[in-house]
Short mmCIF file of C-alpha atoms in Angstrom, two decimals:
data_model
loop_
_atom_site.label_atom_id
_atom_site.label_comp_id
_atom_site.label_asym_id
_atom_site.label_seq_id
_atom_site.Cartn_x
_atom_site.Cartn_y
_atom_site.Cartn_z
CA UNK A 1 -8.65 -27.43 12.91
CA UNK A 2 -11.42 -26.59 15.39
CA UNK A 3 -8.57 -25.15 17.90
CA UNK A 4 -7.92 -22.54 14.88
CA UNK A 5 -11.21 -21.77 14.38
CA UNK A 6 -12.07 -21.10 18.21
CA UNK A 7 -9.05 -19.05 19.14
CA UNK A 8 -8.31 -16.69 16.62
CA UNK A 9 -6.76 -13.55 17.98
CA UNK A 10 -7.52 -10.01 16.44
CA UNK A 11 -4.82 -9.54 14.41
CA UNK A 12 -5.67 -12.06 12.33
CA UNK A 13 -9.34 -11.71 12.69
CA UNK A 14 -9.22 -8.26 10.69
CA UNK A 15 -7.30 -10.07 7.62
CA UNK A 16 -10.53 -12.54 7.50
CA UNK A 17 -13.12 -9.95 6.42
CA UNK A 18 -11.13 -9.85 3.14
CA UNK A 19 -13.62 -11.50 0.40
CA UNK A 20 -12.55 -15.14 -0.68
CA UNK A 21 -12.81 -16.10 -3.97
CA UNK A 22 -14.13 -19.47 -4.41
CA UNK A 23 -14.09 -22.15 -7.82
CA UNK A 24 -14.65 -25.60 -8.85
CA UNK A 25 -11.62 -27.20 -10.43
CA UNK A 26 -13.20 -29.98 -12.66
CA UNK A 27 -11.07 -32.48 -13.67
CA UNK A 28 -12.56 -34.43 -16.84
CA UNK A 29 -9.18 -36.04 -17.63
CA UNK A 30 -8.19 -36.95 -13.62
CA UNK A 31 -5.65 -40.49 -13.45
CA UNK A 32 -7.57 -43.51 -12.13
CA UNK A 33 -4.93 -42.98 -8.89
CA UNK A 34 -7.01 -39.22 -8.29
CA UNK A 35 -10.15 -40.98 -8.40
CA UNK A 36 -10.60 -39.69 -4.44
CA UNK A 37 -9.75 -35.94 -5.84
CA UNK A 38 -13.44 -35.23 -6.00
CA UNK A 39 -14.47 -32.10 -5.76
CA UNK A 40 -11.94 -29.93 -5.68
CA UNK A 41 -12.12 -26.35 -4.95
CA UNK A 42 -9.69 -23.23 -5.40
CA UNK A 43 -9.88 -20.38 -2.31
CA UNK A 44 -8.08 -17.26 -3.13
CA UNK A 45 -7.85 -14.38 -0.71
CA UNK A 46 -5.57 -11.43 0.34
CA UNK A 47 -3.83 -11.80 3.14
CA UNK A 48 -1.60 -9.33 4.59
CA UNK A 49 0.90 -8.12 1.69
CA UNK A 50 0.17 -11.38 -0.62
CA UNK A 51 -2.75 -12.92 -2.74
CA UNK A 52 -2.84 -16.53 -1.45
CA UNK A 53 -4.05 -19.27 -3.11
CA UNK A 54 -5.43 -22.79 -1.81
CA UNK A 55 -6.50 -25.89 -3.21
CA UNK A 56 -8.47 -28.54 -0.78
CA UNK A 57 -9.86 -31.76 -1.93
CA UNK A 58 -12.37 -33.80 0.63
CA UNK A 59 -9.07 -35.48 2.19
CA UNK A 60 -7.79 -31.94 2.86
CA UNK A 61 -5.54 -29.22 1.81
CA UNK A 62 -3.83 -30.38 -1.34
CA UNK A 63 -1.67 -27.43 -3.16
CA UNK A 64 -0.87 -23.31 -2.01
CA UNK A 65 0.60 -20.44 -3.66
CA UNK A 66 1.16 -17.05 -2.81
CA UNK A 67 1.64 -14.03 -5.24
CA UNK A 68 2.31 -10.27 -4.30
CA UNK A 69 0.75 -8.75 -7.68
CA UNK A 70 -1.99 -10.76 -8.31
CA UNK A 71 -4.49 -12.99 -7.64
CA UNK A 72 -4.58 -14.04 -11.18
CA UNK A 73 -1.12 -15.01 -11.26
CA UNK A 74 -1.37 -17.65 -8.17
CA UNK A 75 -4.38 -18.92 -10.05
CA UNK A 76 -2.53 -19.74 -12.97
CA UNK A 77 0.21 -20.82 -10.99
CA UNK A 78 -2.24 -23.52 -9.27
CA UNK A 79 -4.07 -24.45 -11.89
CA UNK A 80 -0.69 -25.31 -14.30
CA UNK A 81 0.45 -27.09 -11.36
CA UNK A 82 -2.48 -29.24 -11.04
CA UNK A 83 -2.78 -29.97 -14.78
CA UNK A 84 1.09 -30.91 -14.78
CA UNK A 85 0.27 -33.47 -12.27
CA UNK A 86 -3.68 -34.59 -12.96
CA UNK A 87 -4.08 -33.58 -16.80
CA UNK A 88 -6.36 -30.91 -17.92
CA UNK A 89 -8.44 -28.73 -15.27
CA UNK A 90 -11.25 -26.21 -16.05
CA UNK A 91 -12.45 -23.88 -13.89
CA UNK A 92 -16.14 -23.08 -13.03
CA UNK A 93 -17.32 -20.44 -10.54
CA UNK A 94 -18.77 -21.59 -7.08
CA UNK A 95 -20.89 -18.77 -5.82
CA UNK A 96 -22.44 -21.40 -3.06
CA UNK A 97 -19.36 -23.25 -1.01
CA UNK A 98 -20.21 -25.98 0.96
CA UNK A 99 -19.87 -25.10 4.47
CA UNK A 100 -17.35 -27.97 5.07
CA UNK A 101 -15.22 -26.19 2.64
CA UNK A 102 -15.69 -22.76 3.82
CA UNK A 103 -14.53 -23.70 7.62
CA UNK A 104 -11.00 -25.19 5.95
CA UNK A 105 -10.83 -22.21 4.06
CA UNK A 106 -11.23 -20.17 7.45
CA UNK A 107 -8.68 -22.67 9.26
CA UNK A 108 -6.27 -22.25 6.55
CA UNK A 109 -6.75 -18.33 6.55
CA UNK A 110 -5.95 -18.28 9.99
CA UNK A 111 -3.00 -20.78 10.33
CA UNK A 112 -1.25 -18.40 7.36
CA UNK A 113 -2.47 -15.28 8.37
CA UNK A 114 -0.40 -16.19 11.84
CA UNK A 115 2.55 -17.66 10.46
CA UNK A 116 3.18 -14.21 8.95
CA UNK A 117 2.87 -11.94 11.93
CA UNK A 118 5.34 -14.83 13.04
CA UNK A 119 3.17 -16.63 15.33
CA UNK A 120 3.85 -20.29 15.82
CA UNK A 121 1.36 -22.73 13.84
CA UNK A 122 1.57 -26.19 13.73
CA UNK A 123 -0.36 -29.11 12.50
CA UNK A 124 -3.43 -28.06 12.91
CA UNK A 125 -4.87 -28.10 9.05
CA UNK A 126 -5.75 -31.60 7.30
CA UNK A 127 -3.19 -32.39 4.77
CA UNK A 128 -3.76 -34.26 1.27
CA UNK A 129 -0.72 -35.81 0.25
CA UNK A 130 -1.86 -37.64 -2.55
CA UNK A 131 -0.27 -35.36 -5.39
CA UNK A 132 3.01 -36.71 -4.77
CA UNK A 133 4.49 -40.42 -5.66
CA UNK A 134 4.62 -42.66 -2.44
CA UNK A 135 8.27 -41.75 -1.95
CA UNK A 136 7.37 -37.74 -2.24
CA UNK A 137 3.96 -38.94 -0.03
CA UNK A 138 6.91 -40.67 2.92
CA UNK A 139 9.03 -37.40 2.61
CA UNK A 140 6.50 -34.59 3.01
CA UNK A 141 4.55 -36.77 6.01
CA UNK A 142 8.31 -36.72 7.59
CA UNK A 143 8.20 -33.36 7.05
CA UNK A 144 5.43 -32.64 9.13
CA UNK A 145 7.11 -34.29 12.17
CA UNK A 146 9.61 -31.76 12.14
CA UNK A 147 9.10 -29.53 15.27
CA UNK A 148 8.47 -26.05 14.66
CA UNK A 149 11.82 -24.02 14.40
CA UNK A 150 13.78 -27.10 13.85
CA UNK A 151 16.21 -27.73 11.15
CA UNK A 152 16.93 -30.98 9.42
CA UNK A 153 18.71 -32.13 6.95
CA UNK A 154 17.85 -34.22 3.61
CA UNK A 155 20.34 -37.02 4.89
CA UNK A 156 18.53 -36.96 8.26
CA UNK A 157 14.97 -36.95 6.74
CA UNK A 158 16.15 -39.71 4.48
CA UNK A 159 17.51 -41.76 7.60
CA UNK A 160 13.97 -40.51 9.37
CA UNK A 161 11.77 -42.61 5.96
CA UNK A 162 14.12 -45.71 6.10
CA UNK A 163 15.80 -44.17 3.51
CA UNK A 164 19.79 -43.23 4.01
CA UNK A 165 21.76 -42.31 1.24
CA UNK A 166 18.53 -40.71 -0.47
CA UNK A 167 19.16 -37.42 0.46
CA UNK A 168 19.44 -35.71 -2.99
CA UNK A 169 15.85 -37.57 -3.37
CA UNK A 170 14.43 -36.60 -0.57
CA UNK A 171 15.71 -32.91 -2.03
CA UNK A 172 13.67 -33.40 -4.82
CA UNK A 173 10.57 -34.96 -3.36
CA UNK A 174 10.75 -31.60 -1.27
CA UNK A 175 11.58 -29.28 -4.78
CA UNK A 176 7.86 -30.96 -5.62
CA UNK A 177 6.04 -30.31 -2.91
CA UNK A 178 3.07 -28.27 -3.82
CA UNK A 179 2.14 -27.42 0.05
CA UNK A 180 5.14 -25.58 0.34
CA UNK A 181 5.65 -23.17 -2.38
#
C-alpha cells in the first residue's frame, strides 16, 4: 500500500481532489464470527465516470461498488449487502476519519482510479476476506494469485484450492464475492 501512496502519477492525482464521503457502519446485530468487523467505515467518492463505493474494516478492504448515477445508489447497494450477510447496519456520519483509514481510502482511490485509465494494479491493497464462508474465503485468496491479464478457469481454480470437480462452486463462491462487483 505504501508503493501506491508514494508513486501516484498525475492522472490519477487530479481524480483525488474529489471530496470523499466518509460513515460509520454500526453493526448492533453483527454474528459472533464478525466479532473482528470493528469499526467499519463506508468511503464514497467519484472517480472518473462512476461513484465508487468502499467498505474497509481494521483487517482491510472488505466490500466495493460502483454506480454511474449515484452515490446514493452504491450506498444502498453496500449497505443491503452488508446487512444480507452481518444483519442489520445503521449508518452514522464520520466527519473525523482516523488517519489509518483515510491512507486506505487514498490507496484504494489510487489502485481504481488506475485500473480505469487501464494501468496495471496488483496486490497492493489489504484484503478482508472474512465476509465469505471458508470455501468462498479459499476461492477469492486463489483469486488473488491469478497474474494480472491471466485467465483461468473455475475447474482450474478448483484444482488450484484442492478442490477438482468444484468448479460450479467455485462459480458461485466468485457470484458472492463482494470485492468484485
Amino acid at each position: 500500500m505504501n508503493a501506491v501512496l508514494a508513486n501516484p502519477d498525475a492522472q490519477v492525482i487530479a481524480q483525488l481532489v474529489q471530496p470523499v464521503l466518509y460513515s460509520h457502519l454500526l453493526l448492533p446485530e453483527r454474528p459472533k464470527r464478525h466479532a473482528a468487523l470493528d469499526p467499519l467505515r463506508l468511503a464514497i467518492w467519484y472517480g472518473g465516470l462512476r461513484w465508487c463505493g468502499a467498505v474497509l474494516s481494521p483487517a482491510g478492504l472488505l466490500a466495493l461498488d460502483f454506480e454511474q448515477s449515484s452515490a446514493k445508489k452504491v450506498e444502498a447497494r453496500l449497505v443491503a449487502e452488508l446487512a444480507s450477510r452481518l444483519g442489520s447496519v445503521h449508518l452514522t456520519a464520520l466527519d473525523d476519519p482516523p488517519q489509518e483509514f483515510t491512507k486506505l481510502i487514498d490507496a484504494t482511490r489510487i489502485v481504481f482510479e488506475r485500473y480505469a485509465v487501464g494501468q496495471r494494479v496488483g496486490n497492493e491493497l489489504p484484503l478482508d476476506l472474512s465476509l465469505g464462508s471458508p470455501f468462498q474465503q479459499k476461492v477469492w485468496a486463489a483469486l488473488c494469485e491469478v497474474p494480472w491479464g491471466a485467465t483461468v478457469s473455475y475447474g482450474q481454480l478448483a484444482d488450484s484450492i484442492g478442490q477438482p470437480g468444484a468448479s460450479r462452486a467455485v462459480g458461485s463462491a466468485n457470484g458472492a464475492n463482494v470485492l468484485a462487483p
